[in-house]
XYZ file of C-alpha atoms in Angstrom:
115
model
C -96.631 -16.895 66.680
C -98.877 -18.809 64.291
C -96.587 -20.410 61.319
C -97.845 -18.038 58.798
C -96.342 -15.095 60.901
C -93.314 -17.173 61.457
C -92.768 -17.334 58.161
C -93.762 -13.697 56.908
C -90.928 -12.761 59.901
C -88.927 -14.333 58.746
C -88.741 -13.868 54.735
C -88.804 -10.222 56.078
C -85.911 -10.720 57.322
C -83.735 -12.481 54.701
C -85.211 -9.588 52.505
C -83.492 -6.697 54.746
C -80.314 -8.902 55.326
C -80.301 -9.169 51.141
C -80.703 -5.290 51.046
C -78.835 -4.394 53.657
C -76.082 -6.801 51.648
C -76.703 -5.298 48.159
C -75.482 -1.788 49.540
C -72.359 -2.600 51.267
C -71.313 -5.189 48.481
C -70.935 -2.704 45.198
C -71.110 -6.236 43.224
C -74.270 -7.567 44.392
C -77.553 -5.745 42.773
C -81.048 -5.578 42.340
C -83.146 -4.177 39.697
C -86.012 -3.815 41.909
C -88.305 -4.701 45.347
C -89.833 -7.383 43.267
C -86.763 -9.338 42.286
C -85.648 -8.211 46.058
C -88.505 -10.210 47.392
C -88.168 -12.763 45.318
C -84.641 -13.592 45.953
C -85.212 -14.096 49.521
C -88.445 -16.516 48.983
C -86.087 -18.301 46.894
C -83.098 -18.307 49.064
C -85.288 -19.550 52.105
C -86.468 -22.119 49.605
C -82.655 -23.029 48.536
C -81.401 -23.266 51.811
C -84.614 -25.607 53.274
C -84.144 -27.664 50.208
C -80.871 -27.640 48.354
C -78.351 -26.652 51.029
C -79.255 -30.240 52.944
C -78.702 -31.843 49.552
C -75.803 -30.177 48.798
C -74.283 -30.765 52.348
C -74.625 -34.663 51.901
C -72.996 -34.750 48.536
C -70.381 -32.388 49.983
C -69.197 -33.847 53.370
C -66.275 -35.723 52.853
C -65.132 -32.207 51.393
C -66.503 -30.418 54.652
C -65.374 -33.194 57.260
C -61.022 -32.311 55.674
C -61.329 -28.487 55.969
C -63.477 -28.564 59.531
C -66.495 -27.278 58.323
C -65.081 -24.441 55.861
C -66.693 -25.744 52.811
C -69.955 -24.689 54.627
C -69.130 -21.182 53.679
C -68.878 -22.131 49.617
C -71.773 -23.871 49.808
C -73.463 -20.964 51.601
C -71.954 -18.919 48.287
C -73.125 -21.125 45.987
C -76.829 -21.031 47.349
C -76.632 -17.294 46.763
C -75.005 -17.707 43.375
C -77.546 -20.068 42.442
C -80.515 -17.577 43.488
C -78.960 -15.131 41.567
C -78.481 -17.177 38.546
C -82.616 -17.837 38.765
C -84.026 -14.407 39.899
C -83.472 -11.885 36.623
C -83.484 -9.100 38.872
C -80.473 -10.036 40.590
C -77.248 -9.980 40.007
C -73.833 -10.998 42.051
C -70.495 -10.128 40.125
C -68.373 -13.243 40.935
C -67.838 -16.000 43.983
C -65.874 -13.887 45.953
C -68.939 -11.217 46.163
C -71.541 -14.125 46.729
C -68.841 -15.716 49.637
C -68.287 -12.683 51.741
C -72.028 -11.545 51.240
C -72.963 -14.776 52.123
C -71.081 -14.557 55.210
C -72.632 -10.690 56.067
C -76.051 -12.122 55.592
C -75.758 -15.293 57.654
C -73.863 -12.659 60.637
C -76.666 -10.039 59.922
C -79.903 -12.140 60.275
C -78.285 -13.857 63.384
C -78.286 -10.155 65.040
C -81.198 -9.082 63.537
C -83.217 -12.284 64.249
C -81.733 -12.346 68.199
C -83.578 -8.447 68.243
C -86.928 -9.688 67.068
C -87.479 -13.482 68.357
């Protein structure tokens, strides 16, 4: 697959995991397929770009709880695409943690199906 594709795949992906997410959790929402979309261009471009920041600054933190603070910081990047994206909306840290967690176990399954 040509990068292009690679990357179509896989923002196709993070866009059904964030769907898929926004019906199971009744706090997470989105007005529309644009701000859908959106959200998971910008979440690929959080987690390629902030996460590894945000991972530095943060592992003294992660190194005392074993790697646990992974899954706040995997919260926080969906918080802080929320926050951005005007379309979508997450009601609280607790909604944004366990989605978090749904989408990172989702596009593991789904991604293992199509790759």
């Amino acid at each position: 697959m040509g990068n292009l594709t690679l990357f179509l795949v896989q923002w196709g992906l993070t866009s059904l995991s964030l769907w898929v997410a926004s019906y199971i959790f009744s706090g997470m929402k989105f007005a529309d397929g644009g701000s859908l979309l959106i959200a998971a261009l910008l979440l690929g471009f959080a987690n390629a770009v902030v996460k590894p920041l945000l991972i530095l600054f943060t592992l003294p933190l992660t190194i005392v709880t074993m790697g646990l603070f992974l899954l706040v910081v995997n919260a926080f990047m969906l918080m802080l695409v929320s926050a951005v994206v005007s379309g979508f909306t997450i009601s609280g840290f607790w909604t944004a943690f366990f989605a978090s967690i749904f989408i990172s176990i989702f596009s593991l399954f789904v991604s293992s199906l199509v790759f």
